[in-house]
Every structure is written in C-alpha cells, then in structure tokens.
C-alpha cells in the first residue's frame, strides 16, 4: 500500500545517502543551488568539502552549510557579538533578529549599544569627519565647559552621536546653555563670534560688545540681553546716569544719538532699577528711548502709581 511504498522509498534514501553525498557532482550541484536560489554567498560555503576519514571511503563533511550568524557573547567576555557557531540552543530556536543576526552591526545595535564601537570594531569613533577630536561635556572635571582632549569617558566614546559634538559652540549650547559665556570662554575659543552689538553689563555698569575676546568684548550676550547697534545707544538707553559711560565702555562719545528724534518725553517702567524713566536720551530722568512694547504714561506719578505703587523711591529717583 501507499504507506509501505513511502517507507520503502525512505529506507532507500537513508541507505544510499552516503553514496549520494560522496559524489562531487552532487556537492557542486548543491552549492550552485544554494548560491543561485537561496542567495547564499559562495564564500560562506567553504565548509562544504570532501574529506578522507580514517583512510576509508570518502565521506562528505559539511562544517556549516549556512553562514554562521552573530549572537551576543553573554557567556564569554560580554563586550560584543561573535559568530563561531557555538550559540546556545535557545538562541537557534528563537526567530532571527533577536538572538541571531546576519550582520555584526545589527547584533551590536540590539545588544551592545552601550559598547557599540568596540563591539562593531570601529576605531576613532570620537573623531569628526575631518579627523578632528570631538567635544564632550566635562562633567567629571570642573563641569563648566566642553573639552576635546580625548579624555572623555568610555561610554561617550562608544556612543559619540549622543554625547559628543563637532564644535565647541554646539556642545556648550546643548550641555551648558545656562552658562554659555563661561563655557565658551573657559575653553579659550577664538572662532566663536557673536553679533558684535552692544549690551549693558550690570555688574560693572558699562556697555560691552556681544563677542568673545579682549575688551570691549563682554562674552556672548544672553538671550534676554537687549542689543544695540552702537555703544552710544546702549549707554544712552540703559546707563544714562553713568558718567562717561561710552568712554568707560571702550567707545568714543559722539553726542546724542538718533534715538532722541524718536522719543516721546513720556514715562515708562525700568524694571532693572524699579523706577520710572522718561522716554528721552540724555541725563536723568531720561532712561533712553523706550522699547516698542513699553507702556507709556504722561507723568511720572501716573507711571509710579500704575506700575510701581509699592516702591517708595520711584518718584523721587525718577526726577
């Protein structure tokens, strides 16, 4: 019957399989099929060869019909993936893409992202596209700037995309935005520039330039600093009570600026000093030209009562 015929056919194949695989023609046909129909690289079939076993009838030995795949070396050094055909059985029984991978980089990405460069065999990953050293936040040092001295922790070198930057400014912006001026200045940068406009330095009561370098540069302006095209405008608008502000700021006095022609003579609040100032350019009570968003009052009393009613010295200070 059908069962007996099937069993007879299986017995024949089992009995004669050694003869079949001992054939050089069979070996070549098998290789050709794997390469042509199954997209196997011929170089990966080097293990398919005929060998002599104890001087007896040649025996066909296949060391690895399919390419050995990469798997996480958890039982070994546990620093990367290997492909030696010795993965545990549970790895073979699970779908590809979790334990076994065709490509080393895929295995490293999945299981050794914390040590990716070493796992994938990538050298000099902490270098930029032109071979320059990347910048990293100096959290383990003085923690006030970025460095590019190659002394970054290993975890940063292993994942430079997440931790390192091609420029000092990019590193400072990402990691020290709260301390941008010190970050850029501490590293001794000379290539990072600002707008070259002027802003008030409230510690020294002078106007400084938005740039990095020697005076009159005062470092990069913060996002909240008002910027002015000239030192005269900065001094007249924000530090008009400071004698010789322009000279002390490193500029040359040129007299009244064009801002005087656009002022109203009304009053507005100067929240830096909690006083009311007049919308004019010159000595006190002028506070410089009011910004477009300032609320203007006809009298100093209306300004003080409307915005600074709790400040006793508002009116007298304003003049």
CSV table of C-alpha atoms in Angstrom, one decimal:
chain,number,residue,atom,x,y,z
A,1,UNK,CA,0.0,0.0,0.0
A,2,UNK,CA,1.0,3.7,0.0
A,3,UNK,CA,2.4,3.5,3.5
A,4,UNK,CA,4.7,0.6,2.6
A,5,UNK,CA,5.8,2.3,-0.6
A,6,UNK,CA,6.6,5.5,1.2
A,7,UNK,CA,8.6,3.6,3.9
A,8,UNK,CA,10.5,1.7,1.2
A,9,UNK,CA,11.5,5.0,-0.5
A,10,UNK,CA,12.7,6.5,2.8
A,11,UNK,CA,14.7,3.4,3.6
A,12,UNK,CA,16.3,3.5,0.2
A,13,UNK,CA,17.3,7.2,0.6
A,14,UNK,CA,18.6,6.6,4.1
A,15,UNK,CA,20.6,3.6,3.0
A,16,UNK,CA,22.1,5.4,0.0
A,17,UNK,CA,22.5,9.0,1.3
A,18,UNK,CA,26.2,8.4,2.0
A,19,UNK,CA,26.8,7.4,-1.7
A,20,UNK,CA,24.8,10.4,-2.9
A,21,UNK,CA,26.7,13.0,-0.9
A,22,UNK,CA,30.1,11.4,-1.7
A,23,UNK,CA,29.5,12.5,-5.3
A,24,UNK,CA,31.5,15.5,-6.4
A,25,UNK,CA,28.7,16.3,-8.9
A,26,UNK,CA,26.2,16.3,-6.0
A,27,UNK,CA,28.4,18.7,-4.0
A,28,UNK,CA,28.8,21.1,-6.9
A,29,UNK,CA,25.0,20.9,-7.7
A,30,UNK,CA,24.2,21.7,-4.0
A,31,UNK,CA,26.5,24.6,-3.9
A,32,UNK,CA,25.1,26.0,-7.1
A,33,UNK,CA,21.5,25.7,-5.8
A,34,UNK,CA,22.3,27.5,-2.6
A,35,UNK,CA,24.0,30.3,-4.4
A,36,UNK,CA,21.5,30.7,-7.2
A,37,UNK,CA,18.2,30.0,-5.5
A,38,UNK,CA,18.8,30.9,-1.9
A,39,UNK,CA,21.1,34.0,-2.1
A,40,UNK,CA,23.9,32.3,-0.2
A,41,UNK,CA,27.4,33.8,-0.7
A,42,UNK,CA,29.8,31.2,-2.2
A,43,UNK,CA,32.4,32.3,0.2
A,44,UNK,CA,30.2,31.2,3.1
A,45,UNK,CA,30.2,27.6,1.7
A,46,UNK,CA,33.9,26.9,2.2
A,47,UNK,CA,33.0,24.4,4.9
A,48,UNK,CA,31.4,22.1,2.3
A,49,UNK,CA,34.2,19.7,1.3
A,50,UNK,CA,35.0,16.1,0.8
A,51,UNK,CA,37.5,14.7,3.3
A,52,UNK,CA,39.2,11.3,3.9
A,53,UNK,CA,38.1,9.7,7.2
A,54,UNK,CA,40.5,7.1,8.5
A,55,UNK,CA,41.6,6.1,5.0
A,56,UNK,CA,38.2,4.6,4.3
A,57,UNK,CA,35.6,5.5,1.7
A,58,UNK,CA,35.5,9.3,1.2
A,59,UNK,CA,32.9,10.9,3.5
A,60,UNK,CA,31.2,14.2,2.7
A,61,UNK,CA,31.6,16.6,5.7
A,62,UNK,CA,29.7,19.9,5.9
A,63,UNK,CA,31.2,22.2,8.6
A,64,UNK,CA,28.5,24.8,8.0
A,65,UNK,CA,26.0,24.6,5.1
A,66,UNK,CA,24.6,28.1,6.1
A,67,UNK,CA,26.7,31.0,7.2
A,68,UNK,CA,27.4,31.2,10.9
A,69,UNK,CA,25.4,34.1,12.5
A,70,UNK,CA,26.3,36.7,15.1
A,71,UNK,CA,25.0,36.4,18.6
A,72,UNK,CA,25.6,38.2,21.9
A,73,UNK,CA,28.6,36.8,23.8
A,74,UNK,CA,26.9,36.9,27.2
A,75,UNK,CA,28.6,33.7,28.3
A,76,UNK,CA,32.1,35.0,27.3
A,77,UNK,CA,33.7,38.4,27.6
A,78,UNK,CA,30.3,40.0,27.1
A,79,UNK,CA,31.7,43.0,25.2
A,80,UNK,CA,30.3,42.3,21.8
A,81,UNK,CA,28.9,39.8,19.3
A,82,UNK,CA,30.6,36.7,17.9
A,83,UNK,CA,29.9,34.2,15.1
A,84,UNK,CA,31.6,30.9,15.9
A,85,UNK,CA,28.6,28.6,15.6
A,86,UNK,CA,28.5,27.9,19.3
A,87,UNK,CA,25.4,29.8,20.2
A,88,UNK,CA,23.1,28.2,22.8
A,89,UNK,CA,20.2,26.1,21.5
A,90,UNK,CA,17.6,28.6,22.8
A,91,UNK,CA,19.1,31.2,20.5
A,92,UNK,CA,18.7,28.9,17.5
A,93,UNK,CA,15.1,28.2,18.4
A,94,UNK,CA,14.1,31.9,18.5
A,95,UNK,CA,13.3,34.0,15.4
A,96,UNK,CA,16.2,35.7,13.8
A,97,UNK,CA,16.6,39.4,14.7
A,98,UNK,CA,16.7,38.9,18.5
A,99,UNK,CA,19.5,36.5,19.2
A,100,UNK,CA,20.9,35.7,15.7
A,101,UNK,CA,21.9,38.3,13.2
A,102,UNK,CA,23.4,38.2,9.6
A,103,UNK,CA,25.3,41.4,10.3
A,104,UNK,CA,27.6,42.3,13.2
A,105,UNK,CA,26.4,45.9,13.3
A,106,UNK,CA,22.8,44.7,13.8
A,107,UNK,CA,23.7,42.5,16.7
A,108,UNK,CA,25.8,45.2,18.3
A,109,UNK,CA,23.0,47.8,17.9
A,110,UNK,CA,20.5,45.4,19.6
A,111,UNK,CA,22.5,44.0,22.5
A,112,UNK,CA,25.6,46.2,22.9
A,113,UNK,CA,24.5,49.8,22.2
A,114,UNK,CA,26.4,50.8,25.4
A,115,UNK,CA,29.6,49.4,23.9
A,116,UNK,CA,28.8,49.8,20.2
A,117,UNK,CA,32.1,50.9,18.8
A,118,UNK,CA,34.2,48.2,20.4
A,119,UNK,CA,31.6,45.6,19.5
A,120,UNK,CA,31.4,46.7,15.9
A,121,UNK,CA,35.2,47.2,15.7
A,122,UNK,CA,35.0,50.9,14.9
A,123,UNK,CA,38.2,52.9,15.6
A,124,UNK,CA,38.4,56.6,16.2
A,125,UNK,CA,34.7,57.0,16.5
A,126,UNK,CA,35.3,60.0,18.7
A,127,UNK,CA,36.7,61.9,15.7
A,128,UNK,CA,34.8,64.3,13.4
A,129,UNK,CA,34.5,63.9,9.6
A,130,UNK,CA,37.9,65.6,9.1
A,131,UNK,CA,39.7,63.7,11.8
A,132,UNK,CA,39.4,66.4,14.4
A,133,UNK,CA,38.7,65.5,18.1
A,134,UNK,CA,35.0,65.9,19.1
A,135,UNK,CA,33.9,68.0,22.1
A,136,UNK,CA,32.3,66.5,25.2
A,137,UNK,CA,30.9,68.0,28.4
A,138,UNK,CA,33.4,68.0,31.2
A,139,UNK,CA,31.0,66.6,33.8
A,140,UNK,CA,33.7,64.7,35.7
A,141,UNK,CA,36.1,67.7,35.8
A,142,UNK,CA,35.4,71.4,36.6
A,143,UNK,CA,31.9,70.9,34.9
A,144,UNK,CA,31.8,74.4,33.4
A,145,UNK,CA,32.8,73.8,29.8
A,146,UNK,CA,33.4,71.3,27.0
A,147,UNK,CA,36.7,69.8,26.0
A,148,UNK,CA,38.2,68.0,23.0
A,149,UNK,CA,41.3,66.5,24.6
A,150,UNK,CA,40.3,62.9,24.0
A,151,UNK,CA,39.7,62.4,27.8
A,152,UNK,CA,36.0,61.6,27.5
A,153,UNK,CA,34.6,58.7,29.5
A,154,UNK,CA,34.4,55.4,27.6
A,155,UNK,CA,30.6,55.5,27.4
A,156,UNK,CA,30.8,58.7,25.4
A,157,UNK,CA,33.4,57.3,23.0
A,158,UNK,CA,31.1,54.3,22.5
A,159,UNK,CA,28.2,56.5,21.6
A,160,UNK,CA,29.5,59.8,20.3
A,161,UNK,CA,26.3,60.6,18.5
A,162,UNK,CA,24.6,61.0,21.8
A,163,UNK,CA,27.3,62.7,23.8
A,164,UNK,CA,29.8,64.4,21.6
A,165,UNK,CA,29.8,67.4,19.2
A,166,UNK,CA,31.9,68.6,16.2
A,167,UNK,CA,32.1,72.2,17.6
A,168,UNK,CA,32.6,73.9,20.9
A,169,UNK,CA,29.6,76.1,20.4
A,170,UNK,CA,27.3,73.1,19.7
A,171,UNK,CA,28.5,71.3,22.8
A,172,UNK,CA,28.1,74.4,25.0
A,173,UNK,CA,24.6,75.1,23.6
A,174,UNK,CA,23.5,71.5,24.3
A,175,UNK,CA,25.1,70.9,27.7
A,176,UNK,CA,25.9,74.3,29.2
A,177,UNK,CA,23.3,76.7,27.8
A,178,UNK,CA,22.8,78.0,31.4
A,179,UNK,CA,26.5,79.0,31.4
A,180,UNK,CA,27.2,79.7,27.8
A,181,UNK,CA,29.7,82.6,28.2
A,182,UNK,CA,31.8,80.7,30.7
A,183,UNK,CA,31.6,77.5,28.7
A,184,UNK,CA,32.9,79.2,25.5
A,185,UNK,CA,35.4,81.4,27.4
A,186,UNK,CA,36.8,78.6,29.6
A,187,UNK,CA,37.8,76.7,26.5
A,188,UNK,CA,39.7,79.6,25.1
A,189,UNK,CA,37.7,79.7,21.9
A,190,UNK,CA,38.6,82.4,19.4
A,191,UNK,CA,36.5,81.2,16.5
A,192,UNK,CA,33.1,81.6,18.1
A,193,UNK,CA,31.6,85.1,17.5
A,194,UNK,CA,28.5,86.9,18.5
A,195,UNK,CA,26.6,89.8,16.8
A,196,UNK,CA,29.1,92.5,17.7
A,197,UNK,CA,26.3,94.6,19.0
A,198,UNK,CA,26.3,96.1,22.5
A,199,UNK,CA,24.5,95.3,25.7
A,200,UNK,CA,24.7,96.5,29.3
A,201,UNK,CA,26.9,94.8,31.9
A,202,UNK,CA,25.0,95.4,35.1
A,203,UNK,CA,27.9,94.4,37.4
A,204,UNK,CA,30.4,97.0,36.1
A,205,UNK,CA,27.8,99.5,34.8
A,206,UNK,CA,29.3,99.7,31.3
A,207,UNK,CA,28.2,98.5,27.9
A,208,UNK,CA,30.1,95.6,26.4
A,209,UNK,CA,30.1,94.0,23.0
A,210,UNK,CA,28.5,90.7,22.0
A,211,UNK,CA,31.7,88.9,21.2
A,212,UNK,CA,34.4,86.7,22.6
A,213,UNK,CA,37.8,88.1,23.2
A,214,UNK,CA,39.5,91.1,24.8
A,215,UNK,CA,37.6,94.3,25.9
A,216,UNK,CA,35.3,95.7,24.8
A,217,UNK,CA,34.0,92.1,24.2
A,218,UNK,CA,31.9,91.0,27.1
A,219,UNK,CA,31.3,87.4,26.0
A,220,UNK,CA,28.2,86.2,24.1
A,221,UNK,CA,25.1,88.0,25.1
A,222,UNK,CA,22.4,86.0,26.9
A,223,UNK,CA,19.0,85.6,25.2
A,224,UNK,CA,17.5,88.2,27.5
A,225,UNK,CA,20.1,90.9,27.0
A,226,UNK,CA,18.9,93.9,24.9
A,227,UNK,CA,21.3,94.6,22.0
A,228,UNK,CA,22.1,97.9,20.5
A,229,UNK,CA,23.9,98.8,17.3
A,230,UNK,CA,26.3,101.3,18.9
A,231,UNK,CA,27.9,101.8,22.3
A,232,UNK,CA,26.4,105.3,22.4
A,233,UNK,CA,22.8,103.9,22.1
A,234,UNK,CA,23.5,101.3,24.7
A,235,UNK,CA,24.8,103.8,27.2
A,236,UNK,CA,22.1,106.4,26.5
A,237,UNK,CA,19.3,103.9,26.7
A,238,UNK,CA,20.3,101.8,29.7
A,239,UNK,CA,23.1,103.5,31.6
A,240,UNK,CA,22.4,107.2,31.0
A,241,UNK,CA,23.2,108.1,34.7
A,242,UNK,CA,26.7,106.7,34.4
A,243,UNK,CA,29.3,109.4,33.9
A,244,UNK,CA,31.4,108.9,30.8
A,245,UNK,CA,29.7,105.5,30.1
A,246,UNK,CA,30.8,105.5,26.5
A,247,UNK,CA,34.4,106.1,27.3
A,248,UNK,CA,34.4,103.6,30.2
A,249,UNK,CA,32.9,101.1,27.8
A,250,UNK,CA,35.7,101.5,25.3
A,251,UNK,CA,33.9,103.7,22.8
A,252,UNK,CA,34.2,107.3,21.7
A,253,UNK,CA,31.4,109.7,22.6
A,254,UNK,CA,29.6,111.1,19.6
A,255,UNK,CA,26.9,113.1,21.5
A,256,UNK,CA,23.2,112.4,21.2
A,257,UNK,CA,22.1,109.6,19.0
A,258,UNK,CA,19.3,109.5,16.5
A,259,UNK,CA,17.1,107.9,19.2
A,260,UNK,CA,16.5,111.4,20.5
A,261,UNK,CA,14.4,112.2,17.5
A,262,UNK,CA,12.0,109.3,18.1
A,263,UNK,CA,11.4,109.7,21.8
A,264,UNK,CA,8.1,110.9,23.3
A,265,UNK,CA,9.1,112.5,26.6
A,266,UNK,CA,6.6,110.2,28.3
A,267,UNK,CA,7.3,107.9,31.2
A,268,UNK,CA,7.9,104.1,31.4
A,269,UNK,CA,9.0,101.5,33.9
A,270,UNK,CA,12.6,100.4,34.2
A,271,UNK,CA,12.3,97.1,35.9
A,272,UNK,CA,16.0,96.8,36.3
A,273,UNK,CA,16.0,99.5,38.9
A,274,UNK,CA,12.3,99.5,39.8
A,275,UNK,CA,11.9,103.2,38.9
A,276,UNK,CA,10.1,105.2,36.2
A,277,UNK,CA,12.3,106.8,33.5
A,278,UNK,CA,11.5,109.3,30.8
A,279,UNK,CA,11.4,108.3,27.2
A,280,UNK,CA,14.3,110.5,26.1
A,281,UNK,CA,18.0,110.4,25.6
A,282,UNK,CA,20.3,112.3,27.9
A,283,UNK,CA,20.9,112.7,31.6
A,284,UNK,CA,18.4,111.7,34.3
A,285,UNK,CA,15.5,111.4,34.4
A,286,UNK,CA,15.9,110.2,30.8
A,287,UNK,CA,16.1,106.5,30.6
A,288,UNK,CA,16.8,106.2,26.9
A,289,UNK,CA,14.4,105.5,24.1
A,290,UNK,CA,11.5,103.3,25.2
A,291,UNK,CA,11.1,100.0,23.6
A,292,UNK,CA,8.1,99.4,21.4
A,293,UNK,CA,6.4,97.2,24.0
A,294,UNK,CA,6.8,99.7,26.8
A,295,UNK,CA,3.6,101.2,28.4
A,296,UNK,CA,4.0,105.0,28.3
A,297,UNK,CA,2.5,107.4,30.9
A,298,UNK,CA,2.0,111.1,30.6
A,299,UNK,CA,3.5,111.8,34.1
A,300,UNK,CA,6.0,110.2,36.4
A,301,UNK,CA,3.3,110.0,39.1
A,302,UNK,CA,1.0,108.0,36.8
A,303,UNK,CA,3.8,105.7,35.9
A,304,UNK,CA,4.7,105.1,39.6
A,305,UNK,CA,1.1,104.6,40.7
A,306,UNK,CA,0.2,102.4,37.8
A,307,UNK,CA,3.2,100.0,37.8
A,308,UNK,CA,5.4,100.6,40.9
A,309,UNK,CA,2.9,101.7,43.6
A,310,UNK,CA,4.8,99.7,46.2
A,311,UNK,CA,8.2,101.4,45.6
A,312,UNK,CA,8.6,104.4,47.9
A,313,UNK,CA,11.6,105.9,45.9
A,314,UNK,CA,10.1,105.5,42.5
A,315,UNK,CA,9.0,109.1,42.0
A,316,UNK,CA,12.0,111.0,43.6
A,317,UNK,CA,14.5,108.7,41.9
A,318,UNK,CA,13.0,109.3,38.5
A,319,UNK,CA,13.3,113.0,39.0
